[in-house]
Amino acid sequence: MSSAISELQQEASHAHIHPPPQGFIAKYVISFDHKVIAVQYFITAGLFFVLAGLLAELLRAQLTQPHNTLLSAQTFDEAYSIHGTAMVWLVIIPVLTGGFGNLAMPLMIGARDVAFPWLNMFSFWLFPPAGILVFLSFLYGAPRAGWTEYPPVSMETTGTALWCAGVFLIGVSSTITGINFMVTIIKMRAPGMTWTRMPLFVWATLVTAFLSAIATANLSAALAGLFNQKVFGVPFYDPAHGGSAVLWQHVFWFYSHPAVYIMILPAFGIISEILPTFVRRPIFGYKAIAYSSVAIGLVSFMVWAHHMFTSGLAQWVQLPFMILTMAVAIPTGIKIFSWVATLWRGKIRLSTPLLFTLGFLACFTFGGVTGVMLASVPADIHEHATYFVVAHLHYVLFGGSVFGIFAGLYYWWPKMTGRLLDERLGKWHFWTMFLAFNATFLPMHWLGLLGMQRRVSYYDSQFHSSDLLSFVAGTNLFVSISAFVLGASMLIFAYNALRSAKAGKVAGPNPWGARTLEWMTSSPPPYYNFAEIPIVLSGPYDYGKPLPYANISQDLATEPVA
Amino acid sequence: MATHALQVSDAEYQEVRSHRLLGFLFFLISDSILFCSFIFSYLYDRSASPMWPPAGVERPGLYLAAVNSIVLFGSGVTMHLAMEAWRHANRTRFTQYIIATIVLGIGFLSGQAYEYTHLHDTWWGSVFGASFFTLTGMHGFHVFIGVCFLITVLLQARNGVYDQNRYFGLTAATLYWHFVDVIWVALFFLFYVY
Ligand code: HEM
Ligand SMILES: [Cu+2]
């Protein structure tokens, strides 16, 4: 054992400590430090979250009545298009990769930084201009075909060009971050951290980085084609000149289905860290969770056409896509079983991060089930383009990704800032958000099954029986009120976050008594993360056994139980 | 940045080099997917069309493209020879071959410019033209970047940024140049032969 350690010791001594940067700009603006870049991502994405959220409230305000005149049909279309675009590309993807990936991954693998700190900085600085371009499109007539921007409708607006440019930039940023993270995880793990000793969040980030680096190039191609058609009249997607509108759908979904896993895998990773910490027992099925992420990543390239069951594909094409899509539920189900089994007979501490994790499990599982319903071609032909799809995608993206994001924020906030968020406010936040979320999106399932179309601003002419219409109108009013409460619940978090700067309890290095490496250094960590590169002797989740690290300074290497 | 590399230990240099090499390979994979995506689009539109090329559109001439291909593959050979010369510490040869590669690259771009200006006007409005210009244009842009890359490498080599065992920039430029060559094989086949 000791000779093995001394060999690892030699490997660890390679990494030098660079002097910290001086001056405001170098420290906080053009920073190369992964922890600062993570905060930059959180703040920027937080602003876009507020804007995109306000757009959503505007949409719900319009839908409080069947024939409301608050917004014109055109403004309504613009609002949902930019709402979806911003939530997907300016909030969820940057927060989960640039935000949490940067904050936690290098620390968790015991590295001083990512492989290419300069590229990391560059990648962040593509993000604000990307968002600004997307929102600027409002000035020129924002695109009106949803976040998916199918031509020919997307060709009708001038803002489409700006939209393409903005999303293209964020795609480039995502590609660069993906490559950077892959190299970091493959090459820079602390000595002794074999693949199966990697924390599960790092596994999730690895697969996400792979998807970002590989799949996003298709988005770039699709957007370049759309931009060229809009600006130069190059007719890729224009059937009048030999192009094909369905082609856009193929290329777009060949990126965007893998992208929904970019939006969920890191959240899987976050809750896989939180569960064992707050249940005080090893995660159940470590390998099953790790390898099922890989399986999901690979299968995600083979299911894109399930978004196109009503686009006139031949039946023999639809069938394999239907079966493969349903098969995605298998690795996903394996994960859910493992998480529930981790809870089983654990010493559960119901702190805020765990509450959000449980919220995630409930909502995400529900969204997975409706996903399998949608995957069935005959059912989808009825449900496609209705509020049933809206309900599904919000159960997975809000109930899944956003709950996962808040779980991660409550969990890593003390590491990031050195102070804890208030637990009582956190619980208020959770319960209002959880109840309002379900009140908002659960009824959308039956609205969809009753035939309410998505992406329309009036629904009075869709329902011919007045009984039905008054039921639909009442339900919509209820949904809208819940959506306002849901929006308001975010204020509790904002207050909690601001308050923690002054009144938050000082966290100390390891407030939750976790065992992964990011907790084996001070909070917030020093510029160089670890005084000495740690050495890893076994896996991260063996609660009840001594800590598996060498080279960690002794006063930090404790496992206090809060 | 590269001069800085000379001040670090061998072990550290090897580590940084291996990171950059892996990162660069991932970049090339991502880049080739960009091309694949457009090639898929081309084949998709093509298979949906009743006749190909569409009515009223002429295929581009094979002759010029063949000459141009020879120029580009020739530059692949000179690039390879430049790398070999570097490995055998023959700086004069190295400089000559790099300059030859740059000249051939510029030759290819000139050929492409000539071809573009002599194509039919009907091209712009058709999906055949759309794919042709997008794919060969993207490829031409890559050649252009490659030429800039090679000029940088040449200047850096002359300024002593690399030494006999530390020349990652040169390795990357070589990989990139060969990558651009391989893409051209696919494009040549798709547009001029198939
Ligand atoms: C068991 C797993 C899942 C299955 C079987 C599944 C299946 C489907 C199907 C068949 C559709 C197409 C519905 C239609 O347009 O008619 C769909 C839509 C959608 N899904 Fe899923 N899904 C799953 C998980 C997820 C996850 C994890 C996410 C994201 C985190 C997600 C995000 C979306 C989104 C955003 C849409 C709507 C796209 C649009 O705007 O048209 N899904 N899903
Ligand atoms: Cu999908």
mmCIF file of N, CA, C and O in Angstrom, chain A residues 238-300:
data_model
loop_
_atom_site.group_PDB
_atom_site.id
_atom_site.type_symbol
_atom_site.label_atom_id
_atom_site.label_comp_id
_atom_site.label_asym_id
_atom_site.label_seq_id
_atom_site.Cartn_x
_atom_site.Cartn_y
_atom_site.Cartn_z
ATOM 1 N N ASP A 238 -36.488 25.011 -48.499
ATOM 2 C CA ASP A 238 -37.576 25.629 -49.224
ATOM 3 C C ASP A 238 -38.038 24.712 -50.354
ATOM 4 O O ASP A 238 -37.361 24.586 -51.380
ATOM 5 N N PRO A 239 -39.185 24.052 -50.194
ATOM 6 C CA PRO A 239 -39.621 23.076 -51.202
ATOM 7 C C PRO A 239 -39.841 23.712 -52.562
ATOM 8 O O PRO A 239 -39.697 23.043 -53.583
ATOM 9 N N ALA A 240 -40.159 25.005 -52.617
ATOM 10 C CA ALA A 240 -40.384 25.637 -53.918
ATOM 11 C C ALA A 240 -39.129 25.602 -54.778
ATOM 12 O O ALA A 240 -39.208 25.665 -55.994
ATOM 13 N N HIS A 241 -37.964 25.516 -54.177
ATOM 14 C CA HIS A 241 -36.721 25.466 -54.945
ATOM 15 C C HIS A 241 -35.952 24.179 -54.725
ATOM 16 O O HIS A 241 -34.726 24.178 -54.728
ATOM 17 N N GLY A 242 -36.663 23.096 -54.465
ATOM 18 C CA GLY A 242 -36.010 21.800 -54.382
ATOM 19 C C GLY A 242 -35.501 21.444 -52.999
ATOM 20 O O GLY A 242 -34.952 20.378 -52.796
ATOM 21 N N GLY A 243 -35.673 22.333 -52.024
ATOM 22 C CA GLY A 243 -35.277 21.996 -50.658
ATOM 23 C C GLY A 243 -36.384 21.242 -49.941
ATOM 24 O O GLY A 243 -37.340 20.795 -50.573
ATOM 25 N N SER A 244 -36.251 21.108 -48.635
ATOM 26 C CA SER A 244 -37.254 20.358 -47.905
ATOM 27 C C SER A 244 -37.378 20.889 -46.487
ATOM 28 O O SER A 244 -36.379 21.013 -45.770
ATOM 29 N N ALA A 245 -38.599 21.234 -46.077
ATOM 30 C CA ALA A 245 -38.805 21.758 -44.732
ATOM 31 C C ALA A 245 -38.584 20.664 -43.693
ATOM 32 O O ALA A 245 -38.185 20.934 -42.564
ATOM 33 N N VAL A 246 -38.861 19.416 -44.090
ATOM 34 C CA VAL A 246 -38.681 18.314 -43.140
ATOM 35 C C VAL A 246 -37.197 18.092 -42.850
ATOM 36 O O VAL A 246 -36.825 17.630 -41.769
ATOM 37 N N LEU A 247 -36.357 18.475 -43.820
ATOM 38 C CA LEU A 247 -34.914 18.340 -43.595
ATOM 39 C C LEU A 247 -34.479 19.114 -42.352
ATOM 40 O O LEU A 247 -33.698 18.636 -41.541
ATOM 41 N N TRP A 248 -34.991 20.345 -42.206
ATOM 42 C CA TRP A 248 -34.664 21.124 -41.003
ATOM 43 C C TRP A 248 -35.035 20.331 -39.749
ATOM 44 O O TRP A 248 -34.275 20.277 -38.784
ATOM 45 N N GLN A 249 -36.212 19.720 -39.782
ATOM 46 C CA GLN A 249 -36.646 18.980 -38.592
ATOM 47 C C GLN A 249 -35.674 17.852 -38.274
ATOM 48 O O GLN A 249 -35.329 17.619 -37.116
ATOM 49 N N HIS A 250 -35.212 17.152 -39.324
ATOM 50 C CA HIS A 250 -34.252 16.059 -39.078
ATOM 51 C C HIS A 250 -32.983 16.590 -38.437
ATOM 52 O O HIS A 250 -32.531 16.083 -37.418
ATOM 53 N N VAL A 251 -32.388 17.605 -39.058
ATOM 54 C CA VAL A 251 -31.088 18.062 -38.556
ATOM 55 C C VAL A 251 -31.250 18.701 -37.177
ATOM 56 O O VAL A 251 -30.457 18.476 -36.278
ATOM 57 N N PHE A 252 -32.321 19.488 -37.027
ATOM 58 C CA PHE A 252 -32.547 20.130 -35.736
ATOM 59 C C PHE A 252 -32.712 19.101 -34.631
ATOM 60 O O PHE A 252 -32.085 19.193 -33.577
ATOM 61 N N TRP A 253 -33.541 18.094 -34.846
ATOM 62 C CA TRP A 253 -33.781 17.117 -33.778
ATOM 63 C C TRP A 253 -32.619 16.175 -33.599
ATOM 64 O O TRP A 253 -32.456 15.586 -32.533
ATOM 65 N N PHE A 254 -31.805 16.027 -34.643
ATOM 66 C CA PHE A 254 -30.620 15.187 -34.452
ATOM 67 C C PHE A 254 -29.678 15.836 -33.434
ATOM 68 O O PHE A 254 -28.901 15.162 -32.773
ATOM 69 N N TYR A 255 -29.760 17.171 -33.337
ATOM 70 C CA TYR A 255 -29.091 17.824 -32.205
ATOM 71 C C TYR A 255 -29.989 17.829 -30.981
ATOM 72 O O TYR A 255 -29.560 17.513 -29.883
ATOM 73 N N SER A 256 -31.241 18.244 -31.167
ATOM 74 C CA SER A 256 -32.018 18.640 -30.000
ATOM 75 C C SER A 256 -32.500 17.470 -29.167
ATOM 76 O O SER A 256 -32.770 17.641 -27.993
ATOM 77 N N HIS A 257 -32.626 16.272 -29.756
ATOM 78 C CA HIS A 257 -32.921 15.206 -28.812
ATOM 79 C C HIS A 257 -31.721 14.903 -27.911
ATOM 80 O O HIS A 257 -31.892 14.890 -26.697
ATOM 81 N N PRO A 258 -30.514 14.704 -28.462
ATOM 82 C CA PRO A 258 -29.366 14.598 -27.537
ATOM 83 C C PRO A 258 -29.314 15.780 -26.569
ATOM 84 O O PRO A 258 -28.948 15.628 -25.408
ATOM 85 N N ALA A 259 -29.720 16.961 -27.048
ATOM 86 C CA ALA A 259 -29.656 18.132 -26.160
ATOM 87 C C ALA A 259 -30.577 18.007 -24.965
ATOM 88 O O ALA A 259 -30.281 18.542 -23.900
ATOM 89 N N VAL A 260 -31.714 17.298 -25.114
ATOM 90 C CA VAL A 260 -32.539 17.168 -23.912
ATOM 91 C C VAL A 260 -31.791 16.349 -22.866
ATOM 92 O O VAL A 260 -32.000 16.516 -21.671
ATOM 93 N N TYR A 261 -30.862 15.507 -23.303
ATOM 94 C CA TYR A 261 -30.051 14.787 -22.313
ATOM 95 C C TYR A 261 -28.919 15.647 -21.803
ATOM 96 O O TYR A 261 -28.481 15.462 -20.661
ATOM 97 N N ILE A 262 -28.455 16.610 -22.608
ATOM 98 C CA ILE A 262 -27.519 17.594 -22.053
ATOM 99 C C ILE A 262 -28.220 18.324 -20.915
ATOM 100 O O ILE A 262 -27.613 18.688 -19.917
ATOM 101 N N MET A 263 -29.538 18.489 -21.053
ATOM 102 C CA MET A 263 -30.289 19.247 -20.051
ATOM 103 C C MET A 263 -30.689 18.405 -18.848
ATOM 104 O O MET A 263 -31.167 18.948 -17.867
ATOM 105 N N ILE A 264 -30.561 17.086 -18.923
ATOM 106 C CA ILE A 264 -31.016 16.315 -17.771
ATOM 107 C C ILE A 264 -29.888 15.517 -17.111
ATOM 108 O O ILE A 264 -29.895 15.316 -15.899
ATOM 109 N N LEU A 265 -28.898 15.049 -17.881
ATOM 110 C CA LEU A 265 -27.853 14.216 -17.265
ATOM 111 C C LEU A 265 -27.139 14.913 -16.107
ATOM 112 O O LEU A 265 -26.928 14.298 -15.057
ATOM 113 N N PRO A 266 -26.735 16.203 -16.244
ATOM 114 C CA PRO A 266 -26.082 16.826 -15.087
ATOM 115 C C PRO A 266 -27.000 16.868 -13.867
ATOM 116 O O PRO A 266 -26.523 16.732 -12.732
ATOM 117 N N ALA A 267 -28.307 17.029 -14.103
ATOM 118 C CA ALA A 267 -29.225 17.019 -12.961
ATOM 119 C C ALA A 267 -29.248 15.627 -12.321
ATOM 120 O O ALA A 267 -29.278 15.496 -11.095
ATOM 121 N N PHE A 268 -29.208 14.585 -13.155
ATOM 122 C CA PHE A 268 -29.062 13.219 -12.602
ATOM 123 C C PHE A 268 -27.819 13.160 -11.713
ATOM 124 O O PHE A 268 -27.817 12.575 -10.635
ATOM 125 N N GLY A 269 -26.747 13.756 -12.218
ATOM 126 C CA GLY A 269 -25.489 13.735 -11.476
ATOM 127 C C GLY A 269 -25.623 14.451 -10.140
ATOM 128 O O GLY A 269 -25.158 13.956 -9.107
ATOM 129 N N ILE A 270 -26.271 15.607 -10.164
ATOM 130 C CA ILE A 270 -26.411 16.389 -8.924
ATOM 131 C C ILE A 270 -27.155 15.572 -7.880
ATOM 132 O O ILE A 270 -26.709 15.448 -6.732
ATOM 133 N N ILE A 271 -28.275 14.982 -8.265
ATOM 134 C CA ILE A 271 -29.029 14.283 -7.221
ATOM 135 C C ILE A 271 -28.317 12.998 -6.794
ATOM 136 O O ILE A 271 -28.470 12.563 -5.671
ATOM 137 N N SER A 272 -27.480 12.442 -7.684
ATOM 138 C CA SER A 272 -26.707 11.265 -7.266
ATOM 139 C C SER A 272 -25.666 11.636 -6.206
ATOM 140 O O SER A 272 -25.213 10.780 -5.450
ATOM 141 N N GLU A 273 -25.247 12.901 -6.152
ATOM 142 C CA GLU A 273 -24.343 13.340 -5.089
ATOM 143 C C GLU A 273 -25.108 13.610 -3.799
ATOM 144 O O GLU A 273 -24.652 13.299 -2.706
ATOM 145 N N ILE A 274 -26.291 14.222 -3.963
ATOM 146 C CA ILE A 274 -27.027 14.665 -2.778
ATOM 147 C C ILE A 274 -27.599 13.478 -2.006
ATOM 148 O O ILE A 274 -27.529 13.432 -0.776
ATOM 149 N N LEU A 275 -28.120 12.496 -2.744
ATOM 150 C CA LEU A 275 -28.789 11.384 -2.054
ATOM 151 C C LEU A 275 -27.897 10.699 -1.027
ATOM 152 O O LEU A 275 -28.265 10.641 0.159
ATOM 153 N N PRO A 276 -26.719 10.170 -1.400
ATOM 154 C CA PRO A 276 -25.934 9.468 -0.382
ATOM 155 C C PRO A 276 -25.532 10.373 0.781
ATOM 156 O O PRO A 276 -25.496 9.923 1.927
ATOM 157 N N THR A 277 -25.293 11.668 0.494
ATOM 158 C CA THR A 277 -24.869 12.566 1.567
ATOM 159 C C THR A 277 -25.939 12.722 2.634
ATOM 160 O O THR A 277 -25.644 12.740 3.822
ATOM 161 N N PHE A 278 -27.194 12.831 2.201
ATOM 162 C CA PHE A 278 -28.245 13.111 3.171
ATOM 163 C C PHE A 278 -28.931 11.845 3.665
ATOM 164 O O PHE A 278 -29.812 11.897 4.507
ATOM 165 N N VAL A 279 -28.524 10.711 3.109
ATOM 166 C CA VAL A 279 -29.084 9.456 3.578
ATOM 167 C C VAL A 279 -28.021 8.682 4.355
ATOM 168 O O VAL A 279 -28.317 7.706 5.010
ATOM 169 N N ARG A 280 -26.794 9.169 4.301
ATOM 170 C CA ARG A 280 -25.673 8.594 5.030
ATOM 171 C C ARG A 280 -25.455 7.127 4.698
ATOM 172 O O ARG A 280 -25.228 6.313 5.587
ATOM 173 N N ARG A 281 -25.567 6.774 3.482
ATOM 174 C CA ARG A 281 -25.206 5.412 3.092
ATOM 175 C C ARG A 281 -24.733 5.419 1.644
ATOM 176 O O ARG A 281 -25.029 6.346 0.895
ATOM 177 N N PRO A 282 -23.957 4.388 1.259
ATOM 178 C CA PRO A 282 -23.427 4.368 -0.108
ATOM 179 C C PRO A 282 -24.567 4.432 -1.121
ATOM 180 O O PRO A 282 -25.647 3.904 -0.872
ATOM 181 N N ILE A 283 -24.291 5.067 -2.270
ATOM 182 C CA ILE A 283 -25.296 5.090 -3.324
ATOM 183 C C ILE A 283 -25.529 3.659 -3.783
ATOM 184 O O ILE A 283 -24.596 2.859 -3.857
ATOM 185 N N PHE A 284 -26.772 3.331 -4.034
ATOM 186 C CA PHE A 284 -27.088 1.984 -4.509
ATOM 187 C C PHE A 284 -26.816 1.919 -6.011
ATOM 188 O O PHE A 284 -27.253 2.779 -6.761
ATOM 189 N N GLY A 285 -26.054 0.898 -6.455
ATOM 190 C CA GLY A 285 -25.870 0.699 -7.896
ATOM 191 C C GLY A 285 -25.020 1.768 -8.548
ATOM 192 O O GLY A 285 -25.400 2.335 -9.568
ATOM 193 N N TYR A 286 -23.832 2.062 -7.965
ATOM 194 C CA TYR A 286 -22.941 3.069 -8.547
ATOM 195 C C TYR A 286 -22.710 2.811 -10.031
ATOM 196 O O TYR A 286 -22.897 3.684 -10.876
ATOM 197 N N LYS A 287 -22.310 1.567 -10.343
ATOM 198 C CA LYS A 287 -21.985 1.286 -11.744
ATOM 199 C C LYS A 287 -23.222 1.359 -12.629
ATOM 200 O O LYS A 287 -23.149 1.810 -13.771
ATOM 201 N N ALA A 288 -24.338 0.910 -12.099
ATOM 202 C CA ALA A 288 -25.563 0.964 -12.897
ATOM 203 C C ALA A 288 -25.885 2.407 -13.262
ATOM 204 O O ALA A 288 -26.253 2.704 -14.405
ATOM 205 N N ILE A 289 -25.720 3.323 -12.297
ATOM 206 C CA ILE A 289 -26.030 4.729 -12.585
ATOM 207 C C ILE A 289 -25.025 5.299 -13.585
ATOM 208 O O ILE A 289 -25.397 5.970 -14.553
ATOM 209 N N ALA A 290 -23.736 4.994 -13.371
ATOM 210 C CA ALA A 290 -22.713 5.539 -14.261
ATOM 211 C C ALA A 290 -22.896 5.029 -15.686
ATOM 212 O O ALA A 290 -22.952 5.802 -16.640
ATOM 213 N N TYR A 291 -23.020 3.714 -15.834
ATOM 214 C CA TYR A 291 -23.073 3.165 -17.182
ATOM 215 C C TYR A 291 -24.400 3.451 -17.869
ATOM 216 O O TYR A 291 -24.459 3.548 -19.103
ATOM 217 N N SER A 292 -25.480 3.601 -17.086
ATOM 218 C CA SER A 292 -26.740 3.917 -17.760
ATOM 219 C C SER A 292 -26.690 5.335 -18.336
ATOM 220 O O SER A 292 -27.355 5.613 -19.331
ATOM 221 N N SER A 293 -25.887 6.224 -17.723
ATOM 222 C CA SER A 293 -25.717 7.551 -18.337
ATOM 223 C C SER A 293 -25.083 7.407 -19.707
ATOM 224 O O SER A 293 -25.478 8.063 -20.672
ATOM 225 N N VAL A 294 -24.078 6.539 -19.785
ATOM 226 C CA VAL A 294 -23.407 6.326 -21.074
ATOM 227 C C VAL A 294 -24.404 5.754 -22.078
ATOM 228 O O VAL A 294 -24.481 6.203 -23.237
ATOM 229 N N ALA A 295 -25.198 4.776 -21.622
ATOM 230 C CA ALA A 295 -26.171 4.162 -22.525
ATOM 231 C C ALA A 295 -27.170 5.199 -23.022
ATOM 232 O O ALA A 295 -27.468 5.274 -24.224
ATOM 233 N N ILE A 296 -27.664 6.030 -22.106
ATOM 234 C CA ILE A 296 -28.621 7.072 -22.498
ATOM 235 C C ILE A 296 -27.988 7.996 -23.525
ATOM 236 O O ILE A 296 -28.600 8.357 -24.530
ATOM 237 N N GLY A 297 -26.723 8.361 -23.278
ATOM 238 C CA GLY A 297 -26.033 9.255 -24.207
ATOM 239 C C GLY A 297 -25.974 8.664 -25.600
ATOM 240 O O GLY A 297 -26.211 9.361 -26.591
ATOM 241 N N LEU A 298 -25.680 7.373 -25.707
ATOM 242 C CA LEU A 298 -25.564 6.764 -27.031
ATOM 243 C C LEU A 298 -26.926 6.617 -27.705
ATOM 244 O O LEU A 298 -27.098 6.968 -28.872
ATOM 245 N N VAL A 299 -27.904 6.107 -26.945
ATOM 246 C CA VAL A 299 -29.227 5.891 -27.553
ATOM 247 C C VAL A 299 -29.852 7.220 -27.974
ATOM 248 O O VAL A 299 -30.626 7.271 -28.926
ATOM 249 N N SER A 300 -29.472 8.311 -27.289
ATOM 250 C CA SER A 300 -30.125 9.584 -27.587
ATOM 251 C C SER A 300 -29.883 10.030 -29.027
ATOM 252 O O SER A 300 -30.598 10.889 -29.526
#
